[in-house]
XYZ file of C-alpha atoms in Angstrom:
638
model
C 0.100 0.021 0.092
C 2.821 2.322 0.875
C 4.284 1.797 -2.628
C 1.095 2.360 -4.357
C 0.632 5.678 -2.902
C 3.904 6.952 -3.507
C 3.471 5.827 -7.201
C 0.231 7.620 -7.456
C 1.959 10.947 -5.962
C 4.762 10.641 -8.670
C 2.173 10.218 -11.467
C 0.094 13.239 -10.288
C 3.292 15.283 -10.349
C 3.870 14.771 -14.175
C 0.240 14.931 -14.961
C 0.154 11.698 -16.977
C -0.856 8.199 -16.040
C -0.374 4.968 -17.855
C -3.209 2.572 -17.047
C -2.311 -1.105 -16.931
C -4.897 -3.877 -16.858
C -4.738 -7.638 -16.588
C -6.875 -8.186 -19.510
C -7.129 -4.799 -21.330
C -4.284 -2.853 -23.272
C -2.496 -0.115 -21.374
C -3.008 3.712 -22.451
C -1.095 6.913 -21.331
C -3.314 9.927 -20.556
C -1.708 13.335 -20.211
C -3.476 16.642 -19.124
C -2.905 20.236 -19.731
C -4.577 23.604 -19.826
C -4.933 26.375 -22.242
C -3.718 28.930 -19.750
C -0.444 29.021 -17.542
C -2.632 29.940 -14.383
C -4.452 26.446 -14.309
C -3.096 23.338 -13.097
C -5.320 20.485 -13.898
C -4.509 16.998 -12.307
C -5.739 13.325 -13.018
C -5.782 10.353 -10.991
C -6.317 6.397 -11.552
C -9.975 5.256 -10.617
C -11.827 2.047 -11.018
C -15.035 1.589 -12.926
C -16.811 -1.625 -12.329
C -17.856 -1.783 -16.080
C -14.670 -0.842 -17.842
C -12.398 -1.755 -14.867
C -10.012 1.316 -15.713
C -10.636 5.032 -15.800
C -9.003 8.589 -14.960
C -10.489 11.414 -13.067
C -9.730 14.784 -14.435
C -9.876 17.664 -12.127
C -9.184 21.377 -12.436
C -10.226 24.517 -10.278
C -11.555 27.858 -10.683
C -8.990 30.492 -11.694
C -9.342 34.226 -10.987
C -10.143 36.167 -13.966
C -11.131 33.076 -16.230
C -14.251 30.972 -16.483
C -13.789 27.181 -16.954
C -15.473 26.269 -20.273
C -14.965 22.413 -21.180
C -12.673 19.539 -21.250
C -11.510 18.288 -24.836
C -9.060 16.117 -26.608
C -6.203 18.078 -27.760
C -6.697 18.551 -31.680
C -10.371 17.725 -31.499
C -13.367 20.084 -30.996
C -15.716 17.935 -29.394
C -16.239 18.609 -25.816
C -15.896 15.920 -23.226
C -17.175 17.524 -20.173
C -18.164 20.935 -18.926
C -17.784 20.028 -15.191
C -14.643 20.963 -13.297
C -14.065 17.181 -12.442
C -15.154 14.197 -14.498
C -14.340 10.622 -14.938
C -12.963 9.446 -18.464
C -12.394 5.936 -19.810
C -9.561 5.932 -22.408
C -9.472 3.821 -25.519
C -6.123 5.089 -26.793
C -3.287 7.250 -25.806
C -4.798 10.571 -25.354
C -3.815 14.319 -24.367
C -6.786 16.299 -22.573
C -7.065 19.900 -22.201
C -9.039 22.071 -19.845
C -10.181 24.947 -21.830
C -10.736 28.433 -20.162
C -12.043 31.722 -21.307
C -11.362 35.281 -19.827
C -14.095 36.401 -17.444
C -15.765 39.533 -18.334
C -16.559 40.902 -21.849
C -15.335 38.523 -24.572
C -12.546 39.530 -26.706
C -12.887 38.807 -30.511
C -9.898 38.902 -32.561
C -10.489 38.880 -36.351
C -7.964 38.170 -39.168
C -7.709 36.950 -42.680
C -5.556 34.235 -44.348
C -4.507 36.812 -46.884
C -2.688 39.567 -45.374
C -3.673 42.178 -47.961
C -7.451 41.651 -47.342
C -8.960 43.721 -44.501
C -11.908 42.194 -42.912
C -14.732 44.743 -41.936
C -15.928 44.305 -38.522
C -19.216 45.806 -37.124
C -20.344 45.703 -33.512
C -23.781 46.510 -32.265
C -25.523 45.946 -28.782
C -28.763 43.839 -28.956
C -31.645 44.648 -26.968
C -30.574 42.319 -23.981
C -27.404 44.290 -23.877
C -24.976 41.917 -25.536
C -22.602 42.539 -28.160
C -23.396 41.314 -31.771
C -20.567 41.097 -34.170
C -20.875 41.254 -38.031
C -17.985 40.150 -39.850
C -17.727 40.853 -43.484
C -15.199 39.177 -45.965
C -14.730 41.417 -48.740
C -14.395 40.211 -52.380
C -11.145 40.255 -54.169
C -10.245 39.813 -57.748
C -7.449 37.322 -56.962
C -8.879 35.343 -54.074
C -12.193 33.521 -53.195
C -13.689 33.357 -49.772
C -14.137 29.989 -48.304
C -15.148 30.024 -44.705
C -14.614 31.429 -41.272
C -12.686 29.220 -38.710
C -11.791 29.497 -34.935
C -8.198 29.821 -34.995
C -7.745 27.765 -31.627
C -9.657 24.887 -32.822
C -9.696 25.143 -36.699
C -13.452 24.459 -36.320
C -15.460 26.021 -39.277
C -17.808 28.554 -38.070
C -19.685 29.670 -41.254
C -19.484 29.469 -44.790
C -21.199 32.808 -45.432
C -19.095 35.801 -46.293
C -21.041 37.903 -43.621
C -20.902 36.127 -40.209
C -23.222 37.438 -37.530
C -23.009 36.121 -33.962
C -23.575 37.235 -30.222
C -20.060 36.774 -28.459
C -20.395 34.681 -25.496
C -16.717 33.862 -25.128
C -13.363 35.351 -26.141
C -12.651 33.998 -29.602
C -9.921 34.383 -32.597
C -11.710 34.132 -35.803
C -10.006 34.067 -39.227
C -11.391 34.439 -42.767
C -9.960 31.774 -45.182
C -9.473 32.552 -48.797
C -8.041 30.737 -51.654
C -5.871 31.854 -54.549
C -7.948 31.885 -57.844
C -6.746 30.068 -60.835
C -6.334 32.802 -63.096
C -6.157 32.392 -66.844
C -2.758 33.060 -68.489
C -2.666 35.130 -71.679
C -0.363 34.292 -74.633
C 3.043 36.003 -75.461
C 2.197 37.586 -78.864
C 5.392 39.899 -79.225
C 8.487 41.133 -77.171
C 11.505 43.092 -78.180
C 14.550 44.097 -76.170
C 15.423 46.558 -78.899
C 18.844 44.741 -79.465
C 18.449 43.653 -83.183
C 18.610 46.808 -84.822
C 20.556 50.113 -85.225
C 19.272 53.681 -85.208
C 21.729 56.325 -84.070
C 19.604 59.675 -85.158
C 16.517 61.046 -83.894
C 15.179 61.508 -87.496
C 11.894 59.944 -88.657
C 12.512 56.277 -89.886
C 11.072 52.910 -89.761
C 12.912 50.262 -87.756
C 12.497 46.390 -87.846
C 12.641 44.964 -84.413
C 12.024 41.123 -83.789
C 10.643 40.756 -87.249
C 7.853 43.611 -86.940
C 8.172 47.090 -88.027
C 8.029 50.270 -85.764
C 7.991 53.847 -86.786
C 10.466 56.023 -84.705
C 9.857 59.946 -84.711
C 12.503 61.870 -82.660
C 13.545 58.680 -81.044
C 16.679 56.487 -81.477
C 18.268 53.334 -80.254
C 20.777 54.294 -77.515
C 23.726 52.521 -75.794
C 25.502 55.132 -73.987
C 26.252 54.635 -70.285
C 23.712 57.439 -69.600
C 20.900 55.277 -71.253
C 18.760 53.394 -68.777
C 18.582 49.879 -70.173
C 18.228 46.309 -69.176
C 21.090 45.152 -71.421
C 23.016 46.668 -74.267
C 20.405 48.960 -75.991
C 17.244 50.909 -74.991
C 15.030 53.442 -76.947
C 15.528 56.903 -76.250
C 12.607 59.273 -77.122
C 13.146 63.213 -77.236
C 9.824 65.053 -77.842
C 8.470 62.387 -80.112
C 7.346 58.680 -80.081
C 7.588 55.206 -81.008
C 4.665 53.405 -82.643
C 4.070 49.990 -83.861
C 3.268 49.777 -87.577
C 1.408 46.337 -86.927
C -1.881 46.088 -85.108
C -2.817 43.585 -82.265
C -6.150 41.759 -81.930
C -7.520 40.230 -78.964
C -5.227 42.394 -76.801
C -4.771 41.159 -73.294
C -1.861 43.072 -71.632
C 1.077 45.482 -72.503
C 4.146 45.449 -70.568
C 7.355 47.575 -70.781
C 10.011 49.457 -68.856
C 10.665 53.315 -68.710
C 12.709 55.614 -67.018
C 14.369 59.219 -67.390
C 17.485 59.512 -69.462
C 20.146 60.348 -66.929
C 20.615 64.156 -65.923
C 17.354 64.965 -67.699
C 14.401 66.612 -66.106
C 11.700 63.697 -65.739
C 9.482 64.182 -68.863
C 5.707 63.480 -69.157
C 5.181 60.352 -70.978
C 1.875 58.640 -72.560
C 1.042 55.300 -73.432
C -1.684 55.381 -76.235
C -3.629 53.097 -78.609
C -5.453 53.685 -81.959
C -7.391 51.727 -84.217
C -6.461 53.588 -87.446
C -2.954 54.970 -86.437
C -4.507 58.545 -86.561
C -6.942 59.092 -83.651
C -4.919 58.044 -80.496
C -6.682 57.264 -76.991
C -4.270 57.880 -74.090
C -4.447 55.040 -71.645
C -2.044 56.579 -69.376
C 0.137 59.597 -68.502
C 2.956 59.105 -66.200
C 6.502 60.699 -65.192
C 9.336 58.038 -65.264
C 11.805 57.957 -62.547
C 15.471 57.924 -62.451
C 15.657 54.141 -62.698
C 13.740 51.837 -65.116
C 10.358 50.829 -63.627
C 7.787 48.260 -64.990
C 4.561 49.797 -66.632
C 1.775 47.128 -67.133
C -1.421 47.737 -68.801
C -4.177 44.935 -68.576
C -6.823 45.010 -71.172
C -9.822 43.648 -69.064
C -13.297 44.565 -69.268
C -12.740 47.533 -66.681
C -10.171 49.085 -68.743
C -12.069 48.654 -72.067
C -15.226 50.023 -70.545
C -13.235 53.068 -69.141
C -11.734 54.099 -72.388
C -14.670 53.051 -74.715
C -12.474 50.594 -76.641
C -13.695 47.896 -78.971
C -12.879 44.450 -77.487
C -12.988 42.971 -81.031
C -10.919 45.647 -82.758
C -7.116 45.407 -83.548
C -4.940 48.289 -82.189
C -1.739 50.172 -82.947
C 0.340 50.919 -79.681
C 2.524 54.311 -79.091
C 4.673 55.626 -76.526
C 5.126 59.415 -76.587
C 7.522 61.580 -74.711
C 6.154 65.131 -74.591
C 9.239 67.324 -74.015
C 12.939 67.638 -75.045
C 13.749 65.750 -71.766
C 14.431 62.040 -72.821
C 12.609 59.021 -72.037
C 14.274 55.375 -72.217
C 12.043 52.477 -73.031
C 13.047 48.939 -72.923
C 11.940 45.325 -72.991
C 8.377 45.659 -74.631
C 5.959 42.761 -74.405
C 2.512 42.151 -75.886
C 0.005 39.455 -74.711
C -3.127 38.552 -76.348
C -6.010 36.204 -74.931
C -7.498 36.538 -71.400
C -5.799 37.220 -68.155
C -2.596 38.891 -67.162
C 0.866 38.108 -66.074
C 2.199 39.501 -62.881
C 5.689 41.103 -62.201
C 6.390 38.290 -59.690
C 7.432 41.161 -57.135
C 6.678 40.211 -53.669
C 4.421 42.200 -51.364
C 7.269 41.882 -48.708
C 10.579 44.017 -48.570
C 13.371 42.710 -46.625
C 15.636 45.114 -44.490
C 18.056 44.429 -41.456
C 18.220 46.007 -38.270
C 21.488 48.134 -37.709
C 22.605 45.761 -35.111
C 22.908 42.798 -37.538
C 26.426 41.470 -37.591
C 27.811 39.925 -40.743
C 31.161 38.978 -39.079
C 31.922 36.759 -36.025
C 35.060 35.415 -34.393
C 35.499 31.572 -33.912
C 33.381 30.399 -31.153
C 31.056 33.359 -31.007
C 27.223 33.047 -30.756
C 25.553 33.835 -34.111
C 22.237 35.979 -33.861
C 20.351 36.046 -37.256
C 17.063 37.605 -35.795
C 17.968 41.012 -36.961
C 16.003 40.516 -40.436
C 12.576 42.222 -40.876
C 10.077 41.343 -43.594
C 7.555 44.283 -44.262
C 4.087 43.581 -45.840
C 2.644 46.349 -47.577
C -0.539 45.998 -45.761
C 0.070 43.833 -42.807
C 3.321 45.557 -41.830
C 6.553 43.970 -40.237
C 7.223 40.569 -39.210
C 10.228 38.160 -38.905
C 12.026 36.705 -41.737
C 12.416 32.895 -42.871
C 16.042 32.010 -42.544
C 17.748 29.350 -44.770
C 21.240 28.410 -44.174
C 23.630 27.997 -41.057
C 26.685 29.657 -39.754
C 29.324 27.272 -37.927
C 31.573 29.396 -35.873
C 33.478 26.374 -34.973
C 34.938 26.383 -38.625
C 36.359 29.837 -40.259
C 34.782 30.655 -43.554
C 32.025 32.418 -45.270
C 28.590 31.300 -44.993
C 25.704 32.250 -47.327
C 22.550 32.737 -45.290
C 19.156 33.499 -47.219
C 16.533 35.732 -45.432
C 13.088 35.426 -47.178
C 9.468 35.670 -46.795
C 6.694 34.436 -49.351
C 3.463 36.438 -49.587
C -0.271 35.245 -50.384
C 0.667 35.168 -54.041
C 3.529 32.617 -53.619
C 5.929 35.458 -54.579
C 9.235 35.460 -52.295
C 11.338 38.448 -51.448
C 14.948 37.452 -50.385
C 18.265 38.615 -49.324
C 21.460 36.712 -49.142
C 24.085 37.642 -46.810
C 27.647 36.376 -46.415
C 28.305 35.876 -42.813
C 31.998 35.501 -42.186
C 33.595 33.559 -39.370
C 37.095 34.644 -38.689
C 39.962 32.512 -37.136
C 42.407 34.893 -35.396
C 44.657 31.982 -34.689
C 45.880 32.218 -38.095
C 46.946 35.956 -37.851
C 50.586 36.313 -39.045
C 52.042 38.714 -36.340
C 55.619 37.503 -37.387
C 55.040 37.308 -40.980
C 58.119 38.588 -42.929
C 57.255 41.725 -44.556
C 58.659 43.369 -47.551
C 61.326 46.032 -47.193
C 58.726 48.876 -47.852
C 56.879 47.641 -44.600
C 60.003 46.808 -42.553
C 58.683 49.356 -39.773
C 55.284 47.482 -39.580
C 56.764 44.099 -38.752
C 55.446 42.767 -35.259
C 53.072 45.391 -34.689
C 49.184 45.148 -34.284
C 46.251 47.553 -33.631
C 46.776 51.235 -33.227
C 50.504 50.820 -33.217
C 50.226 49.058 -36.609
C 47.964 51.802 -38.114
C 50.408 54.332 -36.898
C 53.364 52.731 -38.472
C 51.365 52.155 -41.881
C 50.200 55.799 -41.769
C 53.982 56.837 -41.793
C 55.024 54.186 -44.487
C 52.481 55.059 -47.084
C 52.673 58.775 -46.496
C 56.582 58.924 -46.690
C 57.373 59.724 -50.399
C 53.800 59.890 -51.388
C 53.449 62.146 -54.612
C 49.908 62.603 -55.401
C 48.322 63.390 -58.796
C 45.553 66.219 -59.382
C 41.840 65.173 -59.834
C 42.351 66.334 -63.523
C 45.209 63.895 -64.031
C 43.318 60.967 -62.666
C 40.962 61.109 -65.966
C 43.839 59.792 -67.999
C 45.092 57.400 -65.486
C 41.978 55.507 -64.550
C 41.676 53.758 -67.840
C 45.212 52.113 -66.920
C 44.212 51.403 -63.286
C 41.103 49.702 -64.180
C 41.918 48.283 -67.673
C 39.827 45.605 -69.063
C 42.102 42.571 -69.114
C 40.516 41.304 -72.337
C 40.495 44.816 -74.097
C 43.235 47.160 -73.550
C 41.081 49.880 -75.070
C 38.556 49.539 -72.443
C 38.034 49.819 -68.778
C 35.736 48.026 -66.305
C 33.131 50.089 -64.414
C 33.350 49.444 -60.834
C 29.698 48.953 -59.923
C 28.264 47.787 -63.091
C 31.288 45.555 -64.191
C 30.759 46.298 -67.769
C 33.493 46.970 -70.279
C 33.146 50.428 -71.916
C 35.756 52.555 -73.785
C 38.571 54.116 -71.616
C 38.663 57.214 -73.566
C 37.709 60.269 -71.611
C 34.731 62.015 -73.064
C 34.058 64.421 -70.342
C 32.147 62.092 -68.146
C 29.517 60.958 -70.598
C 30.515 57.258 -70.709
C 32.286 56.983 -67.246
C 33.204 59.420 -64.435
C 35.379 59.417 -61.491
C 33.687 57.720 -58.380
C 34.826 58.617 -54.851
C 34.766 55.481 -53.046
C 35.055 57.296 -49.727
C 32.397 59.916 -50.813
C 33.763 63.432 -51.389
C 31.239 65.179 -49.304
C 32.287 63.026 -46.334
C 36.038 63.726 -46.965
C 35.362 67.478 -46.413
C 37.558 68.272 -49.547
C 36.495 69.811 -52.971
C 37.624 67.952 -56.178
C 39.247 70.439 -58.584
C 41.007 69.309 -61.608
C 44.266 71.298 -60.717
C 44.213 70.265 -56.991
C 46.081 67.391 -55.206
C 44.321 66.465 -51.957
C 42.237 63.604 -50.397
C 39.602 63.986 -53.056
C 42.284 63.055 -55.729
C 43.957 59.924 -54.332
C 43.859 57.371 -56.907
C 43.186 54.447 -54.334
C 39.940 56.312 -53.650
C 38.907 56.838 -57.313
C 37.394 54.247 -59.583
C 35.532 54.710 -62.860
C 31.713 54.342 -62.593
C 28.665 54.758 -64.844
C 27.388 58.120 -64.222
C 23.839 57.137 -63.431
C 24.944 54.432 -61.186
C 27.305 56.984 -59.492
C 24.375 59.266 -58.948
C 22.269 56.344 -57.528
C 25.104 55.753 -55.116
C 25.190 59.377 -54.003
C 27.175 59.836 -50.751
C 25.648 56.673 -49.208
C 27.935 54.129 -46.908
C 28.264 50.718 -48.351
C 26.062 48.154 -47.013
C 24.090 45.004 -47.890
C 21.721 45.275 -44.878
C 19.625 48.017 -46.577
C 21.529 50.835 -44.485
C 23.383 52.170 -47.786
C 24.528 51.263 -51.315
C 25.429 47.552 -52.075
C 28.076 47.188 -54.773
C 28.333 43.799 -56.883
C 29.885 40.888 -55.008
C 33.053 40.956 -57.296
C 34.301 44.369 -55.893
C 33.111 44.294 -52.380
C 36.504 43.412 -51.004
C 38.238 45.958 -53.486
C 35.998 48.530 -52.134
C 36.550 47.563 -48.415
C 40.441 47.638 -48.997
C 40.159 51.052 -50.596
C 38.387 52.409 -47.366
C 40.965 50.774 -45.203
C 43.818 52.451 -46.933
C 41.916 55.977 -46.824
C 41.348 55.443 -43.048
C 45.101 54.650 -42.318
C 46.373 57.452 -45.042
C 44.565 60.154 -43.444
C 44.481 60.866 -39.707
C 41.043 62.639 -39.770
C 39.350 59.699 -41.466
C 37.442 57.091 -39.468
C 35.424 53.806 -40.150
C 32.280 53.556 -38.032
C 29.393 51.270 -37.645
C 26.864 53.837 -37.515
C 25.338 56.276 -40.227
C 28.529 58.247 -41.072
C 29.137 61.897 -40.579
C 31.910 64.364 -42.025
C 35.333 62.376 -41.971
C 33.502 59.030 -41.442
C 32.551 56.192 -43.613
C 30.542 52.971 -42.877
C 29.813 50.298 -42.189
C 33.057 48.739 -40.745
C 31.667 45.370 -39.770
C 30.389 44.804 -43.330
C 33.552 46.002 -44.875
C 35.526 43.602 -42.719
C 33.145 40.557 -44.035
C 33.496 41.771 -47.515
C 37.236 41.751 -47.086
C 37.286 37.935 -46.527
C 34.525 37.129 -48.912
C 36.125 38.905 -51.935
C 40.008 38.235 -51.747
C 42.536 40.151 -53.682
C 42.690 39.250 -57.252
C 44.669 40.102 -60.325
C 42.730 43.049 -61.196
C 43.321 44.699 -57.964
C 46.996 43.811 -57.984
C 47.505 45.541 -61.384
C 45.471 48.538 -60.020
C 47.931 48.625 -57.052
C 51.056 48.585 -59.283
C 49.637 51.173 -61.512
C 48.842 53.616 -58.621
C 52.251 52.931 -56.917
C 53.905 54.172 -60.151
C 51.868 57.280 -60.179
C 51.741 58.425 -56.505
C 54.504 56.444 -55.022
C 52.742 54.653 -52.209
C 51.108 51.357 -51.873
C 47.815 50.011 -50.291
C 49.051 47.750 -47.564
C 45.799 45.688 -47.352
C 46.141 44.752 -51.101
C 49.886 43.846 -50.430
C 49.160 41.920 -47.138
C 45.414 41.144 -46.486
C 46.217 39.728 -43.119
C 46.930 43.294 -41.886
C 43.298 43.445 -41.347
C 43.321 40.824 -38.889
C 46.134 42.398 -37.020
C 44.606 45.892 -36.804
C 40.973 44.817 -35.849
C 41.161 41.216 -34.495
C 44.555 40.518 -32.853
C 44.631 40.161 -29.140
C 48.075 40.019 -27.504
């Protein structure tokens, strides 16, 4: 008897009992509650008919009302009494379900984040609150039913659900994505298969169909916004199809303002006879290419009094001498529309997000924020792991999928650094003799003296005729490589039309003016790289970041950019690298720059750049010569 009592006390403590009978199978029963404040218990009893049962007991809890017992995952109520006897026929988990005392709280949501449910509350004659939930219609989704979020029980299949609230409840409207018809691609052109270099009126054959160009040409300059090699450039004129399209479903193209122009007013038009034109849209394109899409559904056809059975010419007009770029023009026929595939989420990162860790450090990947255009911010889904036991670069994907199954994602390279490989006693070249055996601030001081000794800078004007050699295309000696786009363009200096001089450490944050006849921080060749003028403008004076905190260069030059900034910090006393939004004499973000240094090591292109600049201004970038100096400055612990 003593042993039996001791056994029962132990089973109560874990709120689980395994019943064992001589002729019946054994079952495990567990008990829990939906609120932390409740502590339900169970005990073994004997039923003369079944031979075995359990007694489940719970208590009143202040602020709550006990509602019922139910099997977890099932909606059927077992009992509404505080204590009841139950005969198990299988392993079972039973929950005591409580509701809040006082006025019920009703929470309403939708399975589609961009659909907002209408909730109306009225008082009945007896003083109770009646709720009317209205699920709106949506062109892309069909309402299915209302469910209780806690139990998944279907509450109603009517789009309007009315009830008197007796208990607190979380209710969700369930929608399904419609199966929408797909139109047929009738015609597309990227404007690559023809040449037209003048604005004069002419007909052009593109993808086997004829167009009329009036004050428009096919441009391939660096200042032309384009998807690839060419795009249309319209100046106070138009481009028009010389073919008509029947059963028109959708027209898609990309448009933007030609670099440095005032954004022009632009129109998209259609015509049955090529003479009387109907304006479908008037817009002002931005400084980057944007997607413009027009779906010829019943609403648009009615709005503009079009004839659904007619065949139409298409035209894009730019109204002023400011120039519009047009690229990737597509026409679809039939029924339906193609979407851009753009997610309703945007991915950003908190400023505390780290991109580099030392061996053994704990990695925190929670700094990613996915913001929905309607529902707001939530956490990101994370794919990929970082093993801080092994040094290396780990790609991690941060993403979120919206209700249309479109996914927004950003990939970060998280770097794990092994300080044990730091070469404090590395034998450096004679040029760096005075830096041997140093680390931290002492190393910075020694390198500052070394690279300033004998320095003979060039003027900002002279840089125009040196960058074609520092950044020469290895496959074409007449060309150079643009730092941000990676494209090969003529190295000839044409007054900044094809390329200009980009300050890696922005000129405005240097505190120095860049004059062609002046030698100063703004003319240091290590800080100047050839860039596409429009991309240079897009970068502006932003710091570098792939966490949404600034401008992100292409992966192939992230290390090059980082080492140029390390050089500038060491070369000039007043400059500092920071992990905050930079001010005058500052540049960021240091942690990301360090990660980029490891992820994109020194290559032949950067070594050539070093030697050319050394020949011009008689100093070297120590972080290109000896990349491990980064470890000694930022990670070495004596």
